[in-house]
Amino acid sequence: MRDVMKLLLSVIVLLSFTTTRTGAVEDHDIPRELAQGREKRQLPEQTLMVTTIMQNPFIMAKSTGGLEGYCIDLLQLLAERLKFRYDIKLVKDGFYGSKLGNGRWTGMLGELMSEEADVAIAPLTITRMREAEFGFTRPFMSVGISILVRKDYNSQGTSLFQFLSPFSVEAWLGLCIAYVLTCFCLFLAARLSPNEWNEPEVENSRFSLLDSFWFGIGALTLQGVGPHPRALSTRIIGTILWLFGIVFLVAYITFFAASLKAETHSPLISSFEDLAKQNEIEYGTVYGGSTFAFFKNSRFQVYRKIYETMDSKSDSVLMRTMAEGVQQVLDSKYALIGESSTIDLAVAEHCNLMRVSGFAAVRGYGIATRLGDPLRDNLTLAIMELEESGSLQQLKAKWWKSSCNSENSAEWSPLKPNQIGGIFLLLAIGLSLGLVIACIELAVKSRKKADQDKSFCNVFTEELNLRFKGRSEANTKTKA
């Protein structure tokens, strides 16, 4: 009986342990993916309150009512993927969001903090201070801080040596080497060919080295200067040199006209260092934005100098909105510092504006939620899917379409040797052919002069000596 009681007690303890273990699995060992899936499945039951701010081309007012833009399209794509509804409203105070001395936040971030909104979608820059108190998704766009100026104000005028601009340094160097080498080959061919210098003992060479260089200048400028070649070898070299000169003259005229049309002036401002050093153009940014905060908090000397200059003239150079800043650039000698996405839009809309190539920082735009809100992870995954599918690139191409003529916006660059490498190859072949034919002409004459006393090789060697030792030495040898 005691054994039976012990067996029943053991069974009861075992069943109790199994039940407890099963409950632990159900309550604590749910995979993280399933937990996120539960949160994600709750979204269709929610209507999110979205706060935003007017900023072209991210958020714009439609002529028929409502809102449109890059962020509106992005929000719609996210809603379709995550199956949630949303109500969108503009931020009350018109600010992105900055922290006050009392710890409160203004703008869209302030509405998130006070739970007036669930999501803030706009060109909202992810910064260290913001991310410490709010949840930001993966950036849906990467931007950098750059400078917007008018093209005509950002020019120091045409250089005195702009006539050299059609060709690169390598092309000019190649032209000089080709000219010297061609003239020297013409001199050699004229010395070798009997048709140019039949009697070295009593005649002067028609093509001295100086005459060859003079003929080369005339050929390159399409001027028929003398003496003119008579032998087949020298005529081949002359013809190739004329063709070479025609190609270079046509290329020079074409590229010189293009360089004048493109107005390739040296820029007054090409970096933030240039901006800080000059005093001709005033500069500023949007007051209270992340760009202003970047320069305010920076310890880099150039950026500190830019901030101090802007702060000392805050009434005239700090703008309330980017649109106001762009208009200031159009109307006066003013450079606007801002994020490249907004500056690129202004350049696409106004063909007389340009963006300076230098960047001060590279940052990202993200969607903001309250800190710890699981909605942030769901939005991040959806943004990654849109990025991998190419939807984000399509949205940017849609809203950053340029209205400028592609011919005017095309960049011009000087002619490089590889663009006309064929004419250099043709010149090399022509020079080689001319020298070979000159040697053949001299060999034919030597063959005719050869007799029983002198072999062909001896006569050929004597002809070469007569042509390259000089006439005075040849006459002295003949008299002796």
Tab-separated table of C-alpha atoms in Angstrom:
chain	number	residue	atom	x	y	z
A	1	MET	CA	0.000	0.000	0.000
A	2	ARG	CA	2.808	2.337	0.838
A	3	ASP	CA	4.427	1.608	-2.528
A	4	VAL	CA	1.195	2.486	-4.361
A	5	MET	CA	0.945	5.778	-2.472
A	6	LYS	CA	4.555	6.638	-3.353
A	7	LEU	CA	3.867	5.863	-7.035
A	8	LEU	CA	0.742	8.099	-7.093
A	9	LEU	CA	2.657	10.913	-5.388
A	10	SER	CA	5.455	10.653	-7.958
A	11	VAL	CA	2.930	10.849	-10.847
A	12	ILE	CA	1.259	13.941	-9.330
A	13	VAL	CA	4.642	15.745	-8.911
A	14	LEU	CA	5.649	14.876	-12.499
A	15	LEU	CA	2.352	16.171	-13.934
A	16	SER	CA	2.688	19.366	-11.906
A	17	PHE	CA	6.236	19.958	-13.220
A	18	THR	CA	5.157	19.381	-16.849
A	19	THR	CA	2.242	21.817	-16.545
A	20	THR	CA	4.488	24.487	-15.053
A	21	ARG	CA	7.077	24.032	-17.806
A	22	THR	CA	4.424	24.233	-20.525
A	23	GLY	CA	3.122	27.497	-19.058
A	24	ALA	CA	6.659	28.903	-19.058
A	25	VAL	CA	7.035	28.146	-22.725
A	26	GLU	CA	3.778	29.835	-23.607
A	27	ASP	CA	4.436	32.910	-21.520
A	28	HIS	CA	8.150	33.574	-21.911
A	29	ASP	CA	9.675	31.684	-24.842
A	30	ILE	CA	7.742	33.335	-27.725
A	31	PRO	CA	10.224	34.133	-30.488
A	32	ARG	CA	10.985	37.812	-31.028
A	33	GLU	CA	9.781	37.631	-34.646
A	34	LEU	CA	6.358	36.379	-33.499
A	35	ALA	CA	6.107	39.158	-30.949
A	36	GLN	CA	6.885	41.739	-33.629
A	37	GLY	CA	4.371	40.034	-35.883
A	38	ARG	CA	1.666	40.473	-33.234
A	39	GLU	CA	2.461	44.166	-32.946
A	40	LYS	CA	2.450	44.449	-36.715
A	41	ARG	CA	-0.923	42.714	-36.972
A	42	GLN	CA	-2.394	45.285	-34.614
A	43	LEU	CA	-1.696	48.139	-37.085
A	44	PRO	CA	-4.786	47.574	-39.272
A	45	GLU	CA	-6.859	48.335	-36.193
A	46	GLN	CA	-5.109	51.678	-35.665
A	47	THR	CA	-5.511	55.139	-37.195
A	48	LEU	CA	-2.199	56.966	-36.822
A	49	MET	CA	-2.069	60.724	-36.345
A	50	VAL	CA	0.704	62.072	-38.581
A	51	THR	CA	2.239	65.533	-38.191
A	52	THR	CA	4.206	67.201	-40.972
A	53	ILE	CA	5.437	70.564	-42.251
A	54	MET	CA	5.264	72.326	-45.615
A	55	GLN	CA	8.522	71.875	-47.523
A	56	ASN	CA	8.910	71.497	-51.296
A	57	PRO	CA	8.939	68.888	-52.731
A	58	PHE	CA	8.368	66.765	-49.609
A	59	ILE	CA	5.045	68.302	-48.558
A	60	MET	CA	3.125	70.684	-50.825
A	61	ALA	CA	-0.434	71.960	-51.034
A	62	LYS	CA	-2.501	70.758	-53.979
A	63	SER	CA	-4.404	73.288	-56.051
A	64	THR	CA	-7.514	71.152	-55.613
A	65	GLY	CA	-7.014	70.847	-51.853
A	66	GLY	CA	-5.079	68.378	-49.756
A	67	LEU	CA	-1.375	67.627	-49.721
A	68	GLU	CA	1.076	66.055	-52.162
A	69	GLY	CA	4.815	65.455	-52.404
A	70	TYR	CA	7.579	62.953	-51.749
A	71	CYS	CA	6.623	62.315	-48.112
A	72	ILE	CA	2.921	61.941	-48.957
A	73	ASP	CA	3.755	59.268	-51.548
A	74	LEU	CA	6.115	57.588	-49.081
A	75	LEU	CA	3.461	57.599	-46.360
A	76	GLN	CA	0.950	56.045	-48.751
A	77	LEU	CA	3.392	53.259	-49.688
A	78	LEU	CA	4.052	52.538	-46.002
A	79	ALA	CA	0.330	52.470	-45.220
A	80	GLU	CA	-0.273	49.993	-48.038
A	81	ARG	CA	2.495	47.671	-46.817
A	82	LEU	CA	1.683	47.827	-43.088
A	83	LYS	CA	-2.121	48.049	-43.538
A	84	PHE	CA	-2.781	51.061	-41.326
A	85	ARG	CA	-4.955	54.161	-41.687
A	86	TYR	CA	-3.724	57.690	-41.002
A	87	ASP	CA	-4.859	61.278	-40.520
A	88	ILE	CA	-2.319	63.931	-41.488
A	89	LYS	CA	-2.089	67.497	-40.204
A	90	LEU	CA	0.367	70.382	-40.415
A	91	VAL	CA	2.410	71.265	-37.340
A	92	LYS	CA	0.893	74.160	-35.413
A	93	ASP	CA	3.963	76.343	-34.798
A	94	GLY	CA	5.603	75.703	-38.190
A	95	PHE	CA	8.901	74.310	-36.803
A	96	TYR	CA	10.688	71.002	-37.258
A	97	GLY	CA	11.608	70.683	-33.624
A	98	SER	CA	14.277	71.949	-31.252
A	99	LYS	CA	14.801	71.561	-27.534
A	100	LEU	CA	14.142	74.548	-25.279
A	101	GLY	CA	15.942	75.396	-22.071
A	102	ASN	CA	13.124	73.959	-19.955
A	103	GLY	CA	13.438	70.557	-21.636
A	104	ARG	CA	10.363	70.911	-23.830
A	105	TRP	CA	10.463	70.440	-27.591
A	106	THR	CA	8.969	72.688	-30.249
A	107	GLY	CA	7.536	71.806	-33.647
A	108	MET	CA	6.687	68.317	-34.823
A	109	LEU	CA	8.847	66.687	-32.174
A	110	GLY	CA	7.009	68.626	-29.494
A	111	GLU	CA	3.698	67.263	-30.768
A	112	LEU	CA	5.134	63.733	-30.594
A	113	MET	CA	6.285	64.329	-27.027
A	114	SER	CA	2.849	65.624	-25.973
A	115	GLU	CA	1.158	62.686	-27.762
A	116	GLU	CA	-0.730	64.982	-30.126
A	117	ALA	CA	0.754	62.889	-32.968
A	118	ASP	CA	2.004	59.329	-33.383
A	119	VAL	CA	4.356	59.869	-36.315
A	120	ALA	CA	6.295	62.840	-37.741
A	121	ILE	CA	7.068	62.482	-41.444
A	122	ALA	CA	9.014	65.264	-43.153
A	123	PRO	CA	12.600	66.063	-44.189
A	124	LEU	CA	13.468	65.616	-40.519
A	125	THR	CA	17.208	65.270	-39.957
A	126	ILE	CA	18.413	62.550	-37.596
A	127	THR	CA	20.721	64.133	-35.026
A	128	ARG	CA	22.293	62.879	-31.808
A	129	MET	CA	20.134	65.102	-29.618
A	130	ARG	CA	16.904	64.152	-31.366
A	131	GLU	CA	17.633	60.433	-31.399
A	132	ALA	CA	18.292	60.456	-27.665
A	133	GLU	CA	14.640	61.347	-26.951
A	134	PHE	CA	12.746	60.072	-30.017
A	135	GLY	CA	12.653	56.931	-32.107
A	136	PHE	CA	13.863	57.388	-35.694
A	137	THR	CA	13.519	54.907	-38.526
A	138	ARG	CA	16.222	53.997	-40.984
A	139	PRO	CA	16.933	57.093	-43.170
A	140	PHE	CA	14.751	57.178	-46.263
A	141	MET	CA	17.107	59.743	-47.861
A	142	SER	CA	20.749	60.706	-47.290
A	143	VAL	CA	21.687	64.374	-47.594
A	144	GLY	CA	24.634	66.665	-46.978
A	145	ILE	CA	24.979	70.341	-46.081
A	146	SER	CA	25.939	72.418	-49.106
A	147	ILE	CA	25.784	75.979	-50.506
A	148	LEU	CA	23.352	77.520	-53.006
A	149	VAL	CA	24.541	80.551	-55.022
A	150	ARG	CA	23.751	82.352	-58.245
A	151	LYS	CA	25.995	81.375	-61.138
A	152	ASP	CA	26.801	84.943	-62.182
A	153	TYR	CA	27.739	85.966	-58.624
A	154	ASN	CA	29.957	82.929	-58.109
A	155	SER	CA	32.423	83.819	-60.858
A	156	GLN	CA	35.750	85.631	-60.814
A	157	GLY	CA	35.678	86.380	-64.538
A	158	THR	CA	37.384	84.881	-67.538
A	159	SER	CA	41.076	84.045	-67.385
A	160	LEU	CA	43.554	85.802	-69.683
A	161	PHE	CA	44.586	82.368	-70.927
A	162	GLN	CA	41.128	81.024	-71.670
A	163	PHE	CA	42.240	80.553	-75.293
A	164	LEU	CA	44.158	77.522	-73.974
A	165	SER	CA	41.063	75.996	-72.346
A	166	PRO	CA	39.784	73.955	-75.370
A	167	PHE	CA	42.580	71.401	-74.911
A	168	SER	CA	43.784	69.721	-71.753
A	169	VAL	CA	47.447	69.998	-70.735
A	170	GLU	CA	48.049	66.482	-72.065
A	171	ALA	CA	46.548	67.399	-75.445
A	172	TRP	CA	48.707	70.523	-75.785
A	173	LEU	CA	51.778	68.508	-74.794
A	174	GLY	CA	50.893	65.827	-77.349
A	175	LEU	CA	50.492	68.477	-80.065
A	176	CYS	CA	53.933	69.976	-79.317
A	177	ILE	CA	55.651	66.577	-79.304
A	178	ALA	CA	53.909	65.614	-82.555
A	179	TYR	CA	54.980	68.895	-84.193
A	180	VAL	CA	58.649	68.561	-83.192
A	181	LEU	CA	58.813	64.881	-84.161
A	182	THR	CA	57.123	65.467	-87.525
A	183	CYS	CA	59.436	68.345	-88.474
A	184	PHE	CA	62.491	66.288	-87.530
A	185	CYS	CA	61.235	63.340	-89.619
A	186	LEU	CA	60.620	65.721	-92.538
A	187	PHE	CA	64.219	66.940	-92.211
A	188	LEU	CA	65.530	63.345	-92.220
A	189	ALA	CA	63.384	62.320	-95.185
A	190	ALA	CA	64.512	65.374	-97.183
A	191	ARG	CA	68.150	64.552	-96.432
A	192	LEU	CA	67.750	60.908	-97.432
A	193	SER	CA	65.676	61.359	-100.590
A	194	PRO	CA	67.682	62.081	-103.771
A	195	ASN	CA	64.641	63.897	-105.198
A	196	GLU	CA	64.976	66.602	-102.537
A	197	TRP	CA	68.799	66.792	-102.521
A	198	ASN	CA	70.249	65.220	-105.620
A	199	GLU	CA	73.798	66.609	-105.476
A	200	PRO	CA	74.949	67.013	-101.865
A	201	GLU	CA	78.442	68.004	-103.016
A	202	VAL	CA	77.380	71.250	-104.699
A	203	GLU	CA	73.759	71.975	-103.624
A	204	ASN	CA	72.186	73.289	-100.447
A	205	SER	CA	69.499	71.139	-98.866
A	206	ARG	CA	66.037	72.529	-99.604
A	207	PHE	CA	64.814	71.331	-96.210
A	208	SER	CA	67.208	72.334	-93.465
A	209	LEU	CA	66.075	71.771	-89.882
A	210	LEU	CA	64.935	75.406	-89.659
A	211	ASP	CA	63.050	75.124	-92.957
A	212	SER	CA	61.343	71.962	-91.720
A	213	PHE	CA	60.057	73.695	-88.582
A	214	TRP	CA	58.838	76.640	-90.647
A	215	PHE	CA	57.023	74.295	-93.026
A	216	GLY	CA	55.449	72.518	-90.018
A	217	ILE	CA	54.043	75.792	-88.659
A	218	GLY	CA	52.555	76.575	-92.063
A	219	ALA	CA	51.000	73.103	-92.313
A	220	LEU	CA	49.393	73.286	-88.854
A	221	THR	CA	47.911	76.724	-89.623
A	222	LEU	CA	46.887	75.649	-93.177
A	223	GLN	CA	49.229	78.200	-94.771
A	224	GLY	CA	51.155	77.048	-97.823
A	225	VAL	CA	54.640	78.236	-96.839
A	226	GLY	CA	57.676	77.136	-98.834
A	227	PRO	CA	59.741	75.283	-99.659
A	228	HIS	CA	57.254	72.718	-100.906
A	229	PRO	CA	58.145	69.012	-100.872
A	230	ARG	CA	58.988	67.331	-104.187
A	231	ALA	CA	59.838	63.752	-103.271
A	232	LEU	CA	57.201	61.106	-102.600
A	233	SER	CA	58.480	60.558	-99.057
A	234	THR	CA	58.372	64.232	-98.046
A	235	ARG	CA	54.988	64.715	-99.719
A	236	ILE	CA	53.546	61.849	-97.669
A	237	ILE	CA	54.818	63.460	-94.463
A	238	GLY	CA	53.521	66.874	-95.548
A	239	THR	CA	50.087	65.480	-96.420
A	240	ILE	CA	49.775	63.658	-93.093
A	241	LEU	CA	50.801	66.838	-91.274
A	242	TRP	CA	48.119	68.831	-93.137
A	243	LEU	CA	45.450	66.301	-92.172
A	244	PHE	CA	46.682	66.393	-88.573
A	245	GLY	CA	46.491	70.184	-88.579
A	246	ILE	CA	42.964	70.224	-90.029
A	247	VAL	CA	41.686	67.880	-87.318
A	248	PHE	CA	43.278	69.936	-84.538
A	249	LEU	CA	42.025	73.254	-85.920
A	250	VAL	CA	38.449	71.976	-86.246
A	251	ALA	CA	38.612	70.512	-82.729
A	252	TYR	CA	40.060	73.748	-81.332
A	253	ILE	CA	37.355	75.930	-82.885
A	254	THR	CA	34.582	73.578	-81.741
A	255	PHE	CA	35.804	73.241	-78.169
A	256	PHE	CA	36.674	76.937	-77.870
A	257	ALA	CA	33.122	77.863	-78.846
A	258	ALA	CA	31.811	75.336	-76.320
A	259	SER	CA	34.042	76.735	-73.570
A	260	LEU	CA	32.775	80.278	-74.216
A	261	LYS	CA	29.165	79.071	-74.213
A	262	ALA	CA	29.665	77.128	-70.983
A	263	GLU	CA	31.218	80.176	-69.289
A	264	THR	CA	33.917	78.175	-67.571
A	265	HIS	CA	34.910	80.906	-65.134
A	266	SER	CA	36.831	80.120	-62.000
A	267	PRO	CA	34.332	80.018	-59.098
A	268	LEU	CA	34.583	82.487	-56.241
A	269	ILE	CA	33.168	79.868	-53.831
A	270	SER	CA	33.928	76.191	-54.313
A	271	SER	CA	33.998	75.053	-50.662
A	272	PHE	CA	33.095	76.166	-47.136
A	273	GLU	CA	36.676	77.401	-46.705
A	274	ASP	CA	36.176	79.777	-49.663
A	275	LEU	CA	32.853	80.910	-48.212
A	276	ALA	CA	34.427	81.775	-44.868
A	277	LYS	CA	37.352	83.684	-46.438
A	278	GLN	CA	35.405	85.946	-48.816
A	279	ASN	CA	33.390	89.086	-47.982
A	280	GLU	CA	31.668	89.789	-51.298
A	281	ILE	CA	28.690	87.460	-50.789
A	282	GLU	CA	26.675	87.311	-47.577
A	283	TYR	CA	25.555	83.883	-46.392
A	284	GLY	CA	23.097	82.356	-43.959
A	285	THR	CA	20.709	79.495	-43.301
A	286	VAL	CA	17.305	78.759	-41.774
A	287	TYR	CA	17.156	79.838	-38.155
A	288	GLY	CA	16.544	77.079	-35.627
A	289	GLY	CA	17.009	74.211	-38.074
A	290	SER	CA	19.442	71.312	-37.868
A	291	THR	CA	21.864	73.051	-40.250
A	292	PHE	CA	22.021	76.082	-37.963
A	293	ALA	CA	22.546	73.769	-34.971
A	294	PHE	CA	25.341	71.915	-36.799
A	295	PHE	CA	27.389	75.097	-37.266
A	296	LYS	CA	26.531	76.306	-33.761
A	297	ASN	CA	27.801	73.115	-32.105
A	298	SER	CA	30.770	72.477	-34.411
A	299	ARG	CA	34.310	72.873	-33.062
A	300	PHE	CA	35.929	72.994	-36.499
A	301	GLN	CA	37.466	76.438	-36.984
A	302	VAL	CA	35.983	77.140	-40.432
A	303	TYR	CA	32.470	76.145	-39.365
A	304	ARG	CA	32.785	78.179	-36.155
A	305	LYS	CA	33.752	81.243	-38.177
A	306	ILE	CA	30.739	80.715	-40.468
A	307	TYR	CA	28.430	80.454	-37.438
A	308	GLU	CA	29.872	83.576	-35.807
A	309	THR	CA	29.446	85.544	-39.034
A	310	MET	CA	25.831	84.398	-39.412
A	311	ASP	CA	25.070	85.097	-35.758
A	312	SER	CA	26.507	88.631	-35.957
A	313	LYS	CA	24.198	89.424	-38.898
A	314	SER	CA	21.266	87.297	-37.803
A	315	ASP	CA	18.601	89.867	-38.679
A	316	SER	CA	19.565	89.955	-42.361
A	317	VAL	CA	21.066	86.532	-43.153
A	318	LEU	CA	19.032	84.030	-41.097
A	319	MET	CA	15.824	82.988	-42.854
A	320	ARG	CA	12.542	81.634	-41.526
A	321	THR	CA	12.071	79.076	-44.347
A	322	MET	CA	14.125	77.583	-47.174
A	323	ALA	CA	11.780	79.159	-49.735
A	324	GLU	CA	12.581	82.573	-48.305
A	325	GLY	CA	16.286	81.763	-48.496
A	326	VAL	CA	16.085	80.654	-52.139
A	327	GLN	CA	14.307	83.886	-53.033
A	328	GLN	CA	17.025	85.836	-51.242
A	329	VAL	CA	19.659	84.077	-53.384
A	330	LEU	CA	17.726	85.004	-56.538
A	331	ASP	CA	17.339	88.658	-55.547
A	332	SER	CA	20.710	89.570	-54.050
A	333	LYS	CA	24.332	88.615	-53.473
A	334	TYR	CA	23.494	85.932	-50.960
A	335	ALA	CA	24.525	82.307	-50.465
A	336	LEU	CA	22.120	79.933	-48.734
A	337	ILE	CA	23.507	77.073	-46.636
A	338	GLY	CA	21.160	74.121	-46.456
A	339	GLU	CA	20.637	70.442	-47.045
A	340	SER	CA	21.460	69.176	-50.518
A	341	SER	CA	17.979	67.783	-51.202
A	342	THR	CA	16.381	71.224	-50.932
A	343	ILE	CA	19.234	72.919	-52.752
A	344	ASP	CA	19.072	70.403	-55.617
A	345	LEU	CA	15.365	71.181	-55.997
A	346	ALA	CA	16.091	74.911	-56.248
A	347	VAL	CA	18.776	74.242	-58.878
A	348	ALA	CA	16.314	72.084	-60.851
A	349	GLU	CA	13.698	74.867	-60.788
A	350	HIS	CA	16.001	77.866	-61.387
A	351	CYS	CA	18.630	77.397	-64.082
A	352	ASN	CA	20.648	80.443	-62.974
A	353	LEU	CA	21.387	78.831	-59.598
A	354	MET	CA	24.103	76.319	-58.787
A	355	ARG	CA	25.116	74.098	-55.888
A	356	VAL	CA	28.709	74.269	-54.687
A	357	SER	CA	30.276	70.821	-54.889
A	358	GLY	CA	31.630	70.717	-51.324
A	359	PHE	CA	29.701	69.133	-48.413
A	360	ALA	CA	29.994	69.942	-44.717
A	361	ALA	CA	28.287	66.808	-43.380
A	362	VAL	CA	26.349	63.782	-44.548
A	363	ARG	CA	23.185	62.971	-42.632
A	364	GLY	CA	19.845	61.283	-43.155
A	365	TYR	CA	16.128	62.073	-43.105
A	366	GLY	CA	14.061	59.726	-40.963
A	367	ILE	CA	10.497	59.229	-39.726
A	368	ALA	CA	10.150	60.041	-36.019
A	369	THR	CA	8.045	58.251	-33.394
A	370	ARG	CA	7.971	58.359	-29.616
A	371	LEU	CA	10.896	56.640	-27.922
A	372	GLY	CA	10.201	52.923	-27.399
A	373	ASP	CA	7.189	52.826	-29.725
A	374	PRO	CA	7.216	49.429	-31.576
A	375	LEU	CA	5.831	51.237	-34.620
A	376	ARG	CA	9.380	52.433	-35.358
A	377	ASP	CA	10.627	48.877	-36.092
A	378	ASN	CA	7.711	48.144	-38.419
A	379	LEU	CA	8.306	51.375	-40.348
A	380	THR	CA	12.052	50.657	-40.588
A	381	LEU	CA	11.448	47.209	-42.113
A	382	ALA	CA	8.997	48.689	-44.617
A	383	ILE	CA	11.485	51.428	-45.613
A	384	MET	CA	14.173	48.780	-46.172
A	385	GLU	CA	11.794	46.874	-48.453
A	386	LEU	CA	11.033	50.043	-50.433
A	387	GLU	CA	14.745	50.787	-50.737
A	388	GLU	CA	15.579	47.293	-51.980
A	389	SER	CA	12.732	47.342	-54.520
A	390	GLY	CA	13.851	50.702	-55.980
A	391	SER	CA	10.666	52.532	-54.965
A	392	LEU	CA	12.567	55.249	-53.089
A	393	GLN	CA	14.716	56.001	-56.158
A	394	GLN	CA	11.593	56.243	-58.309
A	395	LEU	CA	10.040	58.700	-55.870
A	396	LYS	CA	13.125	60.922	-55.932
A	397	ALA	CA	13.248	60.894	-59.728
A	398	LYS	CA	9.576	61.904	-59.778
A	399	TRP	CA	9.852	64.918	-57.465
A	400	TRP	CA	13.342	66.197	-58.432
A	401	LYS	CA	12.745	66.516	-62.166
A	402	SER	CA	14.782	69.395	-63.662
A	403	SER	CA	13.121	72.079	-65.788
A	404	CYS	CA	16.432	73.308	-67.226
A	405	ASN	CA	17.560	72.638	-70.772
A	406	SER	CA	19.864	69.626	-70.797
A	407	GLU	CA	22.215	71.369	-73.260
A	408	ASN	CA	22.755	74.271	-70.878
A	409	SER	CA	23.175	72.066	-67.853
A	410	ALA	CA	25.653	69.686	-69.526
A	411	GLU	CA	29.148	69.985	-68.153
A	412	TRP	CA	31.959	70.938	-70.525
A	413	SER	CA	35.462	69.562	-70.278
A	414	PRO	CA	38.622	70.179	-72.352
A	415	LEU	CA	39.613	67.860	-75.181
A	416	LYS	CA	41.843	64.993	-74.062
A	417	PRO	CA	44.350	62.988	-76.145
A	418	ASN	CA	42.366	59.750	-75.942
A	419	GLN	CA	39.476	61.461	-77.761
A	420	ILE	CA	41.648	62.047	-80.840
A	421	GLY	CA	44.106	59.212	-80.422
A	422	GLY	CA	43.384	58.018	-83.961
A	423	ILE	CA	44.916	61.096	-85.595
A	424	PHE	CA	48.108	60.617	-83.546
A	425	LEU	CA	48.248	57.006	-84.737
A	426	LEU	CA	47.723	58.106	-88.352
A	427	LEU	CA	50.525	60.657	-88.002
A	428	ALA	CA	52.897	58.002	-86.628
A	429	ILE	CA	52.107	55.674	-89.543
A	430	GLY	CA	52.631	58.506	-92.045
A	431	LEU	CA	55.987	59.465	-90.574
A	432	SER	CA	57.181	55.858	-90.576
A	433	LEU	CA	56.042	55.371	-94.176
A	434	GLY	CA	57.748	58.586	-95.300
A	435	LEU	CA	61.091	57.615	-93.759
A	436	VAL	CA	60.901	54.100	-95.216
A	437	ILE	CA	60.185	55.470	-98.723
A	438	ALA	CA	63.048	58.002	-98.378
A	439	CYS	CA	65.418	55.143	-97.551
A	440	ILE	CA	64.101	53.190	-100.566
A	441	GLU	CA	64.649	56.217	-102.853
A	442	LEU	CA	68.238	56.541	-101.633
A	443	ALA	CA	68.769	52.809	-102.022
A	444	VAL	CA	67.536	52.927	-105.646
A	445	LYS	CA	69.992	55.731	-106.473
A	446	SER	CA	72.837	53.862	-104.742
A	447	ARG	CA	71.984	50.745	-106.736
A	448	LYS	CA	72.249	52.674	-109.990
A	449	LYS	CA	75.617	54.202	-109.021
A	450	ALA	CA	77.118	50.918	-107.894
A	451	ASP	CA	79.712	49.401	-110.339
A	452	GLN	CA	82.401	46.754	-110.323
A	453	ASP	CA	84.732	48.811	-108.103
A	454	LYS	CA	82.174	49.715	-105.451
A	455	SER	CA	79.448	47.556	-104.029
A	456	PHE	CA	75.903	48.736	-103.285
A	457	CYS	CA	76.586	48.881	-99.558
A	458	ASN	CA	79.660	51.069	-100.012
A	459	VAL	CA	77.801	53.485	-102.283
A	460	PHE	CA	74.825	53.627	-99.871
A	461	THR	CA	77.167	54.369	-96.957
A	462	GLU	CA	78.941	57.128	-98.926
A	463	GLU	CA	75.591	58.723	-99.804
A	464	LEU	CA	74.607	58.768	-96.146
A	465	ASN	CA	77.963	60.349	-95.199
A	466	LEU	CA	77.554	63.030	-97.855
A	467	ARG	CA	74.100	63.926	-96.568
A	468	PHE	CA	74.846	64.102	-92.843
A	469	LYS	CA	78.518	65.247	-92.640
A	470	GLY	CA	77.857	68.632	-94.191
A	471	ARG	CA	78.632	70.174	-97.567
A	472	SER	CA	81.997	71.686	-96.554
A	473	GLU	CA	83.322	68.322	-95.432
A	474	ALA	CA	81.976	66.685	-98.589
A	475	ASN	CA	83.693	69.264	-100.835
A	476	THR	CA	86.997	68.860	-98.972
A	477	LYS	CA	86.787	65.096	-99.382
A	478	THR	CA	85.957	65.431	-103.086
A	479	LYS	CA	88.963	67.760	-103.770
A	480	ALA	CA	91.295	65.457	-101.942
